[in-house]
C-alpha cells in the first residue's frame, strides 16, 4: 500500500518545476497564441530531455514506460505553470492510444519521436474532444471516433477562451486503423487524457491558490491586509480543502490505470470530477479575492482562469464522468 | 531520467490477514439486534459489556502498545480495523472520548504511572470517560474557561461549570481544562476527575431527537490529587492542543464511518430504484461517494506517511522552496492544524451523505428508513431509524471539536499563512 509520492517523484517534480520557473512561460504562451510557436516548441524539447514526453511510451519504443502516477506528477507541474501546448494529448492520450492499438508499424513511426520530442502530437476524439488542440502547430494530428482512427486534416481554427489553446477543426484523413481493437484503445486514450487533464487542473488550482494567498497578504483595505478578513480566509480555506482532497483521487486513478482495469473508468472519472470542481472553485475564489485587478488582463491571472475553464469541460464533461461513476456504482451494488 | 516510482493500493499480506481476522471476529460477535441506545441504563451496561468482549479478543485498542492491552498495529491497520468495524455495523464505542481523545494525550504527556493506572482500565471500559471542555461562556472561545482549580494539600479543588459534556451522564471520569492562573492560555491546567466524587453534580441534557447524549457538570470544591494533573501545571492549553488533531482528524470520526455510510447510501439508492429515476439525486449520491472515497484515500496517504515518518527520511529535494509547501498533502502531515482541514471535510461529508439518504427515503425519512416489507427495503435495514439517528449525529459534527468556522480560520492562518484575526 503506497499512495504518497516517492522521493524520486518529488525530485522529478522539483526538476520540472525548476525548468519551468526558469522559462518565461507567460511570454512563451503569448507567442504561442500569436502564431509564434517556436519558443514553445523549444520548451517542449526541454520537457523531452527531462523525460516528460516519454513517460507513457513503452521502453521498446524509446520511452520510459513509467507508472501513470509519474504522468500525474508531471502534468500537475505543467498545469501549475500553465504551459502552452497539447499536454494531455501528446504526453498521455496519443502514446496510450498507439500502444494499445498494438500496430508495430504505427508505433515505430510515431512513438520514438513523440518520446524524444521530435514530434508533438494532438488528436480529436469527438464528442469529448471535438477539436484538435494546436493542430496547426504540431506535426502529428489524429482523429478518433468509435471504431476508426485516422490522420486528421487540419481545417479552420476556432478561438478558445484560452488563447494558447489553438483549437482546430479536423477532417478525416487517411485511415490508420479500424476494427474491434480500436474502440478499447480509444477508451484507454480517453482515460489517460482525462487523467492528464485532471492533474493539470489540480496544478493550475494550486497555482491560483498560491498567487491569491500572496495577494491577500499584500493588498490592504480598511487599514489591514484583506487576508485578515474572515470572509476572505474562509473562502481560501475551502479552496485548500477542495484541492487537498482531490489529490488522493488523482493518485488512486493512476494506480487503477496501472493495476486495476476493472475500476479504472470509475476512478479516473472521480479524479476528473473532483479536480475540475476544486480547480473551478480555486478560479472563482482567486478572481473574487483579487477583485477588479484579477479581472484585468495585466494581473496575469487569466492564464490559469481560462485554462481551468477549458480543461474542466474537455476530456469528458463533469456529467459524462459522473455518469460513468453512476453506472459503476449501480452495477457494483446490484450484482 | 529513469522511471521514477510506483504506487499501489494493494495491502500487504500481514494487513490482509489482519483485515480477515477482524472481519471474521466481527461477523461472529457483533450483536444481530442493535444494542439499546447508549444513553440509557440498559444501553450503558450493554455497551460496556461489548467493550469487554472486544478487549478480551484483543480488538478494543489495536493501535496501542501491547503493554496497555493493544496490538501495536500500524496506522494503516488501524484504518482497516475501523473500516471493518463500521462495515459490520458494530456498536458505538462508549468510551471513544477516552480512547480517541484522552489516550493520545496520555501517551504524549502522561507519566508512566498514569498510563499504567488508566489505560488498561480504559481499554476494557472499566472506566468510561467523558470530555469536559466547553463551558457556558467558553465554546468556540475555549481559552475563556472560567472553572477554577485551586491549590490545596496534595492536589486541587475544582469549582465551576462544564457543559455539552459528551457521555457525562453515565461516565465514570472526565477530563478537561481548568483555570489555574490569570494568563488566558498559560493559566490553564489539564486535569482528570472522578464524576462520582463529592461536589460533582451531573445534569443530563436532552438533545435534538430526545437522547441525553451530553450533560452539564457542576463542580463545587471537588478534590483532585496531584496524580491526576496531565502534563505541567499552567501548560494545559499546550497539552490539549498538541493532541487536538486527534479529535478533529482521523481518530474521532474514522474514515471507516463514511466509507460504510457511502456504501449503504449506494445500496439504498439502488434498492429504492432511484438510480434510474432521478438524475438530481443520483448526482448527489455520486458526489457523496466521491467525497467518501477521497477521505478514505486521503487517510490511507496520511497513515502511510505516518508510518514512513517513523523512520528517518532524506532531506527534502531542492527547488521547491519558493512554493508554499503547506498546500500539498504530503506537507501537511503530522500537523495538528492540517487536521482542521480533515475535520471540516468529514463533518460536511457526513451531513451530506445523510441528507441524500433522507431525500431518497422521502416520506419515510421521518421514521428513519423504509418500512418493513417495502419493496426497496435493504436486507440489512433492520434498524429502521439508522439514517435518522445518523443524520442527527452528523449535524453535531460541524459544531463540536471546534466549529467549522473556527477550523476555517485556523486553516487560513496556520496552514495557509494568512495574517491573524484581531480577536
XYZ file of C-alpha atoms in Angstrom:
758
model
C 0.000 0.000 0.000
C 1.574 3.237 -1.089
C -0.334 6.335 -2.054
C 2.048 9.212 -1.456
C 4.686 10.471 -3.891
C 8.081 8.837 -3.546
C 11.278 10.803 -3.033
C 12.086 10.161 -6.714
C 8.757 11.610 -7.758
C 9.339 14.650 -5.562
C 12.727 15.130 -7.194
C 11.268 14.715 -10.652
C 8.612 17.328 -9.862
C 11.261 19.646 -8.431
C 13.421 19.367 -11.544
C 10.459 20.062 -13.776
C 9.386 22.951 -11.578
C 12.869 24.460 -11.729
C 12.976 24.165 -15.508
C 9.547 25.714 -15.969
C 10.279 28.504 -13.498
C 13.426 29.346 -15.442
C 11.468 29.620 -18.697
C 9.417 32.785 -19.109
C 6.161 30.920 -19.646
C 3.855 33.943 -19.822
C 5.960 35.262 -22.725
C 6.148 31.841 -24.368
C 2.383 31.496 -24.037
C 1.745 34.895 -25.618
C 3.939 33.939 -28.558
C 2.274 30.538 -28.861
C -1.143 32.239 -29.007
C 0.170 34.795 -31.527
C 1.321 32.282 -34.163
C 4.929 32.126 -32.982
C 5.158 28.597 -31.633
C 8.961 28.313 -31.863
C 9.749 29.251 -28.220
C 7.035 26.878 -27.028
C 8.344 24.092 -29.214
C 11.811 24.683 -27.777
C 10.363 24.375 -24.299
C 8.716 21.097 -25.265
C 12.119 19.780 -26.375
C 13.369 20.578 -22.875
C 10.456 18.586 -21.487
C 11.602 15.700 -23.641
C 15.116 15.968 -22.204
C 13.647 15.620 -18.719
C 11.753 12.548 -19.890
C 8.253 14.001 -19.645
C 7.239 13.235 -23.217
C 8.380 9.628 -22.926
C 6.652 8.747 -19.666
C 3.751 6.906 -21.302
C 5.800 5.427 -24.140
C 6.927 1.783 -23.778
C 10.656 1.162 -23.398
C 10.606 -0.793 -26.644
C 9.754 2.433 -28.475
C 12.268 4.612 -26.722
C 10.111 5.670 -23.791
C 10.295 5.292 -20.037
C 7.263 3.039 -19.537
C 6.649 4.962 -16.350
C 3.851 4.441 -13.855
C 0.771 6.609 -14.574
C 1.427 8.287 -11.219
C 4.590 9.755 -12.749
C 2.443 11.177 -15.517
C 0.252 12.742 -12.840
C 3.266 14.280 -11.136
C 4.450 15.766 -14.434
C 1.064 17.042 -15.570
C 0.425 18.668 -12.220
C 3.584 20.719 -12.763
C 2.611 21.586 -16.341
C -0.762 22.787 -15.067
C 0.882 24.676 -12.245
C 2.886 26.655 -14.780
C 0.099 26.883 -17.394
C 2.424 25.524 -20.062
C 1.061 26.031 -23.600
C 0.706 23.021 -25.868
C -1.324 19.801 -26.144
C -0.095 18.111 -22.955
C -2.986 15.701 -22.316
C -2.894 14.736 -25.986
C 0.805 14.424 -26.761
C 2.096 13.171 -23.424
C -0.776 10.944 -22.341
C -3.548 10.109 -24.800
C -1.541 9.583 -28.006
C 1.130 7.282 -26.588
C -1.521 5.239 -24.795
C -3.694 5.053 -27.903
C -0.906 3.970 -30.240
C 0.446 1.479 -27.723
C -2.980 -0.040 -27.106
C -3.616 -0.469 -30.850
C -0.571 -2.692 -30.989
C 0.235 -1.898 -34.603
C 4.042 -2.110 -34.714
C 4.364 -0.047 -37.868
C 2.351 2.813 -36.396
C 4.185 2.598 -33.108
C 7.572 2.564 -34.775
C 6.700 5.582 -36.879
C 5.453 7.805 -34.076
C 6.247 6.649 -30.558
C 10.042 7.102 -30.582
C 9.646 10.590 -32.000
C 6.908 11.514 -29.506
C 9.190 10.284 -26.732
C 12.302 12.113 -27.838
C 10.478 15.372 -28.500
C 10.958 15.420 -32.251
C 7.190 15.256 -32.682
C 4.415 16.915 -30.727
C 1.050 15.321 -31.421
C -2.590 16.056 -30.904
C -5.913 14.423 -31.545
C -9.638 14.994 -31.676
C -11.952 12.443 -30.040
C -15.451 13.654 -30.773
C -17.713 14.237 -28.918
C -15.484 14.574 -25.839
C -12.680 16.405 -27.579
C -14.318 17.895 -30.671
C -11.323 19.913 -31.882
C -7.656 19.057 -32.039
C -5.771 21.459 -29.805
C -2.787 23.103 -31.519
C -3.243 21.003 -34.659
C -1.836 23.836 -36.786
C 1.494 23.957 -34.951
C 2.279 20.283 -34.311
C 3.314 17.546 -36.693
C 1.013 14.648 -35.786
C -2.757 15.104 -35.904
C -5.142 12.198 -35.378
C -8.884 11.872 -35.336
C -10.505 9.034 -33.437
C -14.111 8.026 -33.363
C -15.776 4.927 -32.021
C -14.362 2.372 -34.414
C -11.715 4.094 -36.510
C -8.530 6.016 -36.182
C -7.488 8.353 -38.969
C -4.973 11.023 -39.660
C -6.635 14.370 -39.112
C -6.603 17.078 -41.726
C -6.447 20.478 -40.017
C -9.154 22.896 -41.098
C -10.321 26.236 -39.737
C -9.076 27.435 -36.378
C -11.532 28.386 -33.644
C -10.908 30.882 -30.913
C -10.724 29.400 -27.409
C -11.276 31.485 -24.291
C -7.722 30.327 -23.525
C -5.768 31.945 -26.339
C -2.975 29.387 -26.031
C -5.355 26.573 -26.901
C -5.277 26.688 -30.688
C -8.452 24.718 -31.405
C -8.617 23.364 -34.912
C -11.369 21.532 -36.750
C -10.018 18.323 -38.233
C -11.439 16.448 -41.176
C -10.920 12.755 -41.819
C -7.613 11.917 -43.458
C -6.022 8.590 -44.269
C -7.386 5.588 -42.375
C -4.871 4.262 -39.849
C -6.826 1.613 -38.009
C -10.281 0.148 -37.825
C -11.900 -2.898 -36.274
C -12.633 -4.240 -32.800
C -9.259 -3.251 -31.296
C -9.837 0.434 -31.962
C -12.730 1.061 -29.553
C -10.902 -0.253 -26.465
C -7.749 1.593 -27.489
C -9.681 4.853 -27.724
C -11.250 4.144 -24.333
C -7.741 3.753 -22.866
C -6.726 7.005 -24.500
C -9.739 8.804 -23.077
C -8.842 7.632 -19.578
C -5.237 8.682 -19.988
C -6.211 12.063 -21.438
C -8.754 12.661 -18.673
C -6.196 11.747 -16.019
C -3.610 14.119 -17.501
C -6.259 16.795 -17.771
C -7.292 16.306 -14.135
C -3.684 16.561 -12.994
C -3.221 19.826 -14.892
C -6.399 21.165 -13.315
C -5.100 20.346 -9.851
C -1.786 22.037 -10.588
C -3.496 25.118 -12.005
C -5.785 25.279 -8.969
C -2.774 25.180 -6.647
C -1.073 27.919 -8.636
C -4.121 30.143 -8.241
C -4.335 29.423 -4.514
C -0.672 30.360 -4.050
C -0.999 33.541 -6.106
C -4.151 34.540 -4.277
C -2.623 33.916 -0.848
C 0.252 36.235 -1.756
C -2.146 38.903 -2.979
C -4.419 38.621 0.075
C -1.391 39.087 2.312
C -0.264 42.225 0.485
C -3.407 44.058 -0.576
C -4.543 46.448 2.151
C -8.044 47.856 2.658
C -9.546 49.404 5.791
C -6.013 49.521 7.136
C -5.354 45.796 7.104
C -4.409 43.077 4.628
C -7.595 41.721 3.069
C -6.391 38.234 4.015
C -7.073 39.176 7.613
C -10.824 39.305 6.977
C -12.625 36.102 7.844
C -14.849 36.326 4.785
C -11.710 36.048 2.656
C -9.991 33.494 4.877
C -12.869 31.076 4.835
C -13.163 31.103 1.069
C -9.464 30.356 0.730
C -9.697 27.613 3.345
C -12.398 25.978 1.234
C -10.180 26.186 -1.837
C -7.361 24.493 0.065
C -9.689 21.752 1.332
C -11.008 21.075 -2.172
C -7.517 20.727 -3.629
C -6.245 18.687 -0.686
C -8.946 16.041 -1.013
C -8.885 15.895 -4.820
C -5.252 14.809 -4.954
C -5.658 11.328 -3.444
C -8.341 10.558 -6.038
C -5.880 11.525 -8.741
C -3.217 9.147 -7.475
C -5.739 6.380 -6.920
C -6.867 6.795 -10.537
C -3.264 6.439 -11.676
C -2.966 3.261 -9.608
C -6.183 1.915 -11.106
C -4.930 2.599 -14.637
C -1.779 0.636 -13.827
C -3.179 -2.230 -11.797
C -6.960 -2.333 -11.607
C -8.549 -2.111 -15.060
C -11.994 -3.016 -13.708
C -12.223 0.223 -11.718
C -10.140 2.446 -13.988
C -13.062 4.230 -15.647
C -14.765 4.896 -12.324
C -11.584 6.090 -10.618
C -10.392 8.296 -13.474
C -13.827 9.894 -13.578
C -13.804 10.509 -9.824
C -10.431 12.207 -10.184
C -11.570 14.343 -13.096
C -14.783 15.416 -11.358
C -13.005 16.270 -8.098
C -10.031 18.042 -9.706
C -12.246 20.062 -12.043
C -14.531 21.063 -9.159
C -11.588 22.002 -6.952
C -9.867 23.943 -9.725
C -13.036 25.806 -10.633
C -13.553 26.755 -7.016
C -9.958 27.972 -6.923
C -10.525 30.001 -10.091
C -13.729 31.552 -8.861
C -12.205 32.439 -5.496
C -8.974 33.736 -6.995
C -10.906 36.136 -9.151
C -13.163 37.239 -6.297
C -10.301 37.844 -3.867
C -8.247 39.749 -6.461
C -11.260 41.864 -7.317
C -11.037 44.166 -10.294
C -7.312 43.681 -10.815
C -7.932 39.968 -11.314
C -10.463 40.797 -13.994
C -7.846 42.891 -15.742
C -5.540 41.036 -18.057
C -2.469 42.777 -16.673
C -2.776 40.681 -13.489
C -1.845 37.595 -15.482
C -4.473 35.599 -13.609
C -6.276 34.840 -16.844
C -3.691 32.278 -17.981
C -4.874 29.965 -15.218
C -8.526 31.017 -15.166
C -9.100 30.388 -18.847
C -7.098 27.163 -18.818
C -9.251 25.867 -15.977
C -12.487 26.898 -17.684
C -11.429 24.979 -20.783
C -9.906 21.878 -19.197
C -12.772 21.408 -16.726
C -15.077 20.612 -19.637
C -12.902 18.688 -22.041
C -11.748 15.059 -21.974
C -15.221 14.284 -20.701
C -17.683 16.713 -19.165
C -18.482 16.554 -15.483
C -21.837 14.989 -16.406
C -20.243 12.317 -18.537
C -17.755 11.442 -15.807
C -20.438 11.386 -13.119
C -22.459 9.127 -15.335
C -19.583 6.669 -15.607
C -19.351 6.595 -11.809
C -23.118 6.195 -11.510
C -23.015 3.200 -13.835
C -20.116 1.614 -11.956
C -21.797 2.109 -8.574
C -25.182 0.827 -9.725
C -23.573 -2.201 -11.334
C -21.477 -2.889 -8.258
C -24.383 -2.509 -5.856
C -26.839 -4.582 -7.852
C -24.562 -7.525 -8.568
C 15.874 10.052 -16.284
C 14.667 6.673 -15.225
C 11.131 5.591 -14.436
C 10.575 7.299 -11.171
C 8.249 5.468 -8.906
C 5.439 3.114 -8.226
C 2.266 3.364 -6.257
C -0.244 0.774 -5.282
C -3.378 0.352 -3.254
C -2.816 -3.294 -2.512
C -2.438 -4.258 1.121
C 0.497 -6.364 2.197
C -0.127 -9.923 3.346
C 0.075 -9.097 7.028
C -2.519 -6.337 6.683
C -4.795 -8.526 4.587
C -4.594 -11.243 7.215
C -5.378 -8.672 9.900
C -8.416 -7.483 7.940
C -9.629 -11.041 7.528
C -9.214 -11.750 11.232
C -11.124 -8.614 12.245
C -13.879 -9.247 9.708
C -14.302 -12.822 10.811
C -14.410 -11.961 14.521
C -16.941 -9.184 13.961
C -19.116 -11.399 11.775
C -19.360 -13.878 14.642
C -19.617 -11.440 17.515
C -21.467 -8.274 16.506
C -24.943 -8.460 18.049
C -27.554 -9.205 15.425
C -30.064 -6.870 17.047
C -28.785 -3.399 17.841
C -27.917 -2.697 21.483
C -30.238 -0.353 23.412
C -29.285 3.327 22.985
C -26.007 4.069 24.726
C -27.574 6.922 26.728
C -29.987 4.587 28.565
C -29.110 2.499 31.653
C -29.587 -0.751 29.734
C -27.600 0.618 26.799
C -24.809 1.740 29.094
C -24.487 -1.769 30.531
C -24.708 -3.427 27.129
C -22.109 -1.159 25.544
C -19.688 -1.667 28.435
C -20.159 -5.421 28.104
C -19.456 -5.151 24.379
C -16.218 -3.292 25.096
C -15.128 -6.070 27.457
C -15.720 -8.624 24.706
C -13.717 -6.548 22.260
C -10.928 -6.216 24.811
C -10.905 -9.924 25.554
C -10.445 -10.563 21.847
C -7.572 -8.055 21.762
C -9.526 -5.731 19.489
C -10.518 -2.787 21.648
C -7.372 -0.689 21.206
C -5.460 -2.277 18.339
C -3.140 0.693 17.763
C -1.943 0.874 21.386
C 1.227 -0.796 22.649
C 0.724 -4.351 23.834
C 1.642 -3.322 27.391
C -1.681 -1.493 27.693
C -3.902 -4.056 26.004
C -3.242 -3.109 22.385
C -1.628 -4.877 19.469
C 0.699 -2.140 18.320
C -0.647 -2.247 14.758
C 0.362 0.306 12.121
C -1.744 3.402 11.422
C -2.894 1.761 8.190
C -4.016 -1.353 10.028
C -5.902 0.822 12.473
C -7.748 2.345 9.499
C -8.522 -1.140 8.241
C -9.841 -2.103 11.670
C -12.125 0.929 11.640
C -13.365 0.147 8.125
C -14.295 -3.341 9.202
C -15.856 -2.121 12.434
C -18.177 0.284 10.645
C -18.821 -2.112 7.806
C -20.055 -4.650 10.350
C -22.356 -2.019 11.924
C -20.771 -2.815 15.278
C -21.926 -0.874 18.368
C -20.899 2.719 19.005
C -17.731 2.928 21.117
C -18.997 4.049 24.501
C -15.505 5.057 25.565
C -14.492 6.970 22.471
C -13.710 10.127 24.446
C -11.195 8.162 26.436
C -9.842 6.050 23.604
C -9.516 8.728 20.956
C -9.069 11.978 22.926
C -7.574 11.272 26.335
C -5.404 8.283 25.458
C -3.332 10.079 22.783
C -2.724 12.864 25.326
C -1.680 10.345 27.971
C 0.745 8.740 25.526
C 2.293 12.136 24.754
C 2.127 13.956 28.093
C 1.168 11.434 30.756
C 3.502 9.879 33.318
C 4.324 6.178 33.278
C 2.268 5.846 36.466
C -0.764 7.496 34.839
C -0.526 5.327 31.752
C -0.216 2.124 33.776
C -3.086 3.118 36.075
C -5.529 4.467 33.495
C -5.013 2.900 30.085
C -5.678 -0.807 30.753
C -8.911 0.061 32.587
C -9.891 2.369 29.740
C -9.221 -0.364 27.192
C -11.737 -2.645 28.953
C -14.233 0.175 29.638
C -13.799 -0.450 33.370
C -13.585 3.333 33.342
C -15.704 5.204 30.841
C -14.517 8.745 30.181
C -16.383 11.939 29.367
C -14.887 15.112 27.944
C -15.368 18.357 29.844
C -14.075 21.117 27.594
C -16.903 23.575 26.972
C -18.421 25.947 29.496
C -21.466 28.185 29.187
C -19.185 31.127 28.366
C -16.369 29.193 26.695
C -17.422 27.449 23.499
C -15.571 28.446 20.361
C -13.513 30.727 22.607
C -12.255 27.794 24.630
C -9.469 29.760 26.300
C -12.193 31.807 28.005
C -12.567 28.961 30.534
C -13.647 30.129 33.996
C -13.868 26.891 36.006
C -11.057 27.054 38.518
C -8.615 24.649 40.086
C -7.307 25.988 43.397
C -4.247 24.553 45.121
C -4.863 22.528 48.278
C -2.932 19.913 50.255
C -1.855 17.169 47.872
C -3.920 18.353 44.980
C -6.514 20.756 43.646
C -10.094 21.843 44.319
C -12.253 22.229 41.198
C -15.165 24.651 41.055
C -17.315 25.846 38.208
C -19.485 24.525 35.428
C -18.805 22.453 32.337
C -21.359 21.751 29.650
C -22.055 19.797 26.429
C -20.011 17.033 28.049
C -20.462 14.040 25.829
C -21.199 10.809 27.720
C -21.009 12.585 31.123
C -24.455 11.385 32.192
C -23.200 7.841 32.773
C -19.416 8.003 32.553
C -17.063 7.365 35.475
C -14.426 10.026 34.898
C -13.921 13.204 32.918
C -11.033 15.300 31.666
C -10.799 18.965 30.797
C -9.055 22.298 31.237
C -9.277 24.391 34.397
C -8.075 27.872 35.197
C -5.026 27.864 37.486
C -3.611 31.256 36.537
C -4.629 34.584 35.040
C -2.904 34.303 31.649
C -5.533 33.388 29.063
C -3.605 30.494 27.560
C -0.788 29.935 30.063
C -3.048 29.835 33.076
C -4.874 26.616 32.263
C -4.197 23.104 33.574
C -5.312 19.754 32.156
C -6.992 17.730 34.900
C -8.777 14.392 35.172
C -11.503 13.982 37.755
C -13.920 11.418 39.163
C -17.518 12.086 38.180
C -18.675 10.294 41.359
C -16.545 12.444 43.677
C -18.083 14.637 46.382
C -19.092 18.017 44.991
C -19.891 16.793 41.466
C -23.440 17.209 40.138
C -24.279 15.951 36.662
C -27.437 17.072 34.877
C -28.205 15.273 31.586
C -29.226 17.455 28.638
C -31.712 16.174 26.094
C -30.527 16.612 22.532
C -32.386 17.227 19.302
C -34.172 13.915 18.826
C -34.526 13.288 22.540
C -31.424 11.345 23.628
C -29.447 12.509 26.657
C -26.124 12.268 24.871
C -24.458 15.018 26.821
C -24.680 16.720 30.171
C -23.824 19.694 32.327
C -21.313 19.136 35.115
C -21.408 21.355 38.204
C -18.268 21.285 40.348
C -18.141 22.529 43.931
C -14.759 22.176 45.648
C -14.097 18.796 44.041
C -10.775 17.358 45.185
C -8.350 16.086 42.560
C -4.999 14.614 43.627
C -1.776 15.836 42.021
C -1.504 12.444 40.351
C -4.390 13.431 38.078
C -2.773 16.524 36.601
C -1.949 15.699 32.993
C 1.226 17.458 31.893
C 2.610 20.573 33.542
C 0.515 22.939 35.683
C -0.461 26.060 33.711
C 0.541 24.346 30.450
C -2.826 22.704 29.892
C -3.600 24.640 26.723
C -0.457 23.339 25.049
C -1.172 19.826 26.305
C -4.753 19.901 24.983
C -3.894 21.497 21.650
C -0.983 19.177 20.966
C -3.470 16.358 20.611
C -6.467 18.367 19.405
C -5.688 17.000 15.990
C -6.838 13.634 17.252
C -10.333 14.940 17.783
C -10.512 16.918 14.577
C -8.593 14.500 12.444
C -8.731 10.840 11.779
C -9.385 9.213 15.068
C -12.642 10.618 16.431
C -14.589 10.071 13.248
C -12.582 7.493 11.455
C -12.876 7.271 7.669
C -14.465 3.856 8.093
C -17.665 5.555 9.219
C -18.027 7.433 5.949
C -16.867 4.605 3.736
C -19.551 2.409 5.284
C -22.195 5.145 5.129
C -21.450 5.813 1.449
C -21.754 2.105 0.665
C -25.066 1.905 2.477
C -26.212 5.019 0.643
C -25.394 3.468 -2.734
C -27.330 0.337 -1.757
C -30.297 2.388 -0.608
C -30.215 4.361 -3.867
C -30.201 1.209 -5.981
C -32.731 -0.721 -3.964
C -35.090 2.245 -3.866
C -34.895 2.283 -7.664
C -33.762 5.893 -7.546
C -30.599 5.220 -9.531
C -32.750 5.029 -12.620
C -35.347 7.622 -11.700
C -33.899 10.898 -10.515
C -30.721 12.344 -12.042
C -30.555 15.086 -9.414
C -30.479 12.646 -6.518
C -28.136 10.396 -8.429
C -25.657 13.233 -8.841
C -25.717 13.795 -5.107
C -25.167 10.092 -4.421
C -22.209 10.158 -6.805
C -20.852 13.323 -5.172
C -21.172 11.713 -1.740
C -19.425 8.567 -2.897
C -16.571 10.592 -4.437
C -16.076 12.576 -1.241
C -16.155 9.484 0.979
C -13.640 7.801 -1.312
C -11.456 10.928 -1.259
C -11.433 10.889 2.535
C -10.634 7.171 2.652
C -7.739 7.564 0.219
C -6.523 10.707 1.952
C -6.387 8.856 5.257
C -4.508 5.977 3.625
C -1.965 8.534 2.460
C -1.719 10.069 5.931
C -1.344 6.654 7.570
C 1.276 5.515 5.071
C 3.170 8.733 5.593
C 2.943 8.460 9.374
C 4.481 5.019 9.176
C 7.220 6.355 6.902
C 7.842 9.243 9.309
C 8.758 6.753 11.997
C 11.925 6.058 10.044
C 14.454 8.798 9.237
C 13.953 10.282 5.792
C 16.331 12.094 3.471
C 16.257 15.897 3.374
C 13.605 17.421 1.092
C 14.567 17.886 -2.537
C 15.813 21.304 -3.602
C 13.888 23.583 -5.902
C 10.562 23.785 -4.149
C 11.414 26.414 -1.610
C 9.508 29.113 -3.465
C 6.196 27.310 -3.214
C 4.016 27.284 -0.150
C 4.623 23.724 0.924
C 1.563 23.910 3.158
C -0.842 23.351 0.308
C 0.378 19.877 -0.659
C -0.955 16.830 1.103
C 2.448 15.477 1.986
C 3.492 18.795 3.506
C 0.511 18.750 5.834
C 1.327 15.501 7.543
C 1.639 15.369 11.277
C 0.373 18.882 11.729
C -2.405 19.389 14.228
C -3.557 22.309 12.148
C -3.844 20.231 9.000
C -6.347 18.168 10.970
C -8.607 21.212 10.745
C -8.923 20.578 7.009
C -9.839 16.994 7.678
C -12.405 17.969 10.290
C -14.230 20.391 8.010
C -14.185 17.827 5.217
C -15.529 14.833 7.111
C -18.126 16.734 9.110
C -19.666 18.249 5.988
C -19.375 14.950 4.133
C -21.249 13.217 6.954
C -24.135 15.692 6.801
C -24.288 15.482 3.002
C -24.413 11.661 2.926
C -27.271 11.582 5.406
C -29.185 14.398 3.724
C -29.138 12.499 0.441
C -30.294 9.362 2.225
C -33.227 11.216 3.794
C -34.166 12.643 0.400
C -34.062 9.142 -1.053
C -36.329 7.949 1.749
C -38.772 10.766 1.046
C -41.859 10.465 3.242
C -40.177 7.618 5.151
C -37.304 9.869 6.217
C -39.088 10.916 9.386
C -39.218 7.304 10.531
C -35.598 6.940 9.505
C -35.832 4.151 6.933
C -38.050 2.299 4.541
C -40.893 0.461 6.338
C -40.672 -3.280 6.830
C -41.864 -5.329 3.842
C -41.458 -2.432 1.424
C -40.119 -3.430 -1.965
C -36.992 -1.303 -1.801
C -36.026 -2.140 1.739
C -32.464 -3.287 2.171
C -31.789 -6.669 3.709
C -29.741 -5.001 6.401
C -32.261 -2.269 7.212
C -33.185 -3.940 10.487
C -32.555 -0.750 12.395
C -35.164 1.361 10.697
C -34.144 4.637 12.257
C -30.454 4.352 11.431
C -30.441 7.083 8.800
C -32.345 9.477 11.015
C -30.089 8.823 14.009
C -27.117 9.152 11.736
C -28.395 12.445 10.407
C -28.940 13.890 13.874
C -25.480 12.705 14.875
C -23.918 14.164 11.723
C -25.425 17.588 12.382
C -23.337 17.915 15.518
C -20.127 17.351 13.544
C -19.696 20.879 12.165
C -20.186 22.193 15.731
C -18.152 20.067 18.131
C -14.378 19.814 18.404
C -14.147 23.443 17.310
C -16.840 24.762 14.987
C -16.097 24.668 11.292
C -15.918 28.461 11.332
C -13.076 28.250 13.849
C -11.458 25.485 11.776
C -11.557 27.544 8.585
C -9.884 30.406 10.394
C -7.238 28.009 11.733
C -6.665 26.635 8.221
C -6.301 30.118 6.762
C -3.892 31.291 9.458
C -1.893 28.206 10.416
C -1.897 26.195 7.210
C -2.123 28.899 4.543
C -0.230 31.571 6.463
C -2.715 34.435 6.229
C -2.453 37.168 8.885
C -4.190 36.511 12.204
C -7.602 37.927 13.030
C -7.955 40.627 15.607
C -9.593 38.605 18.344
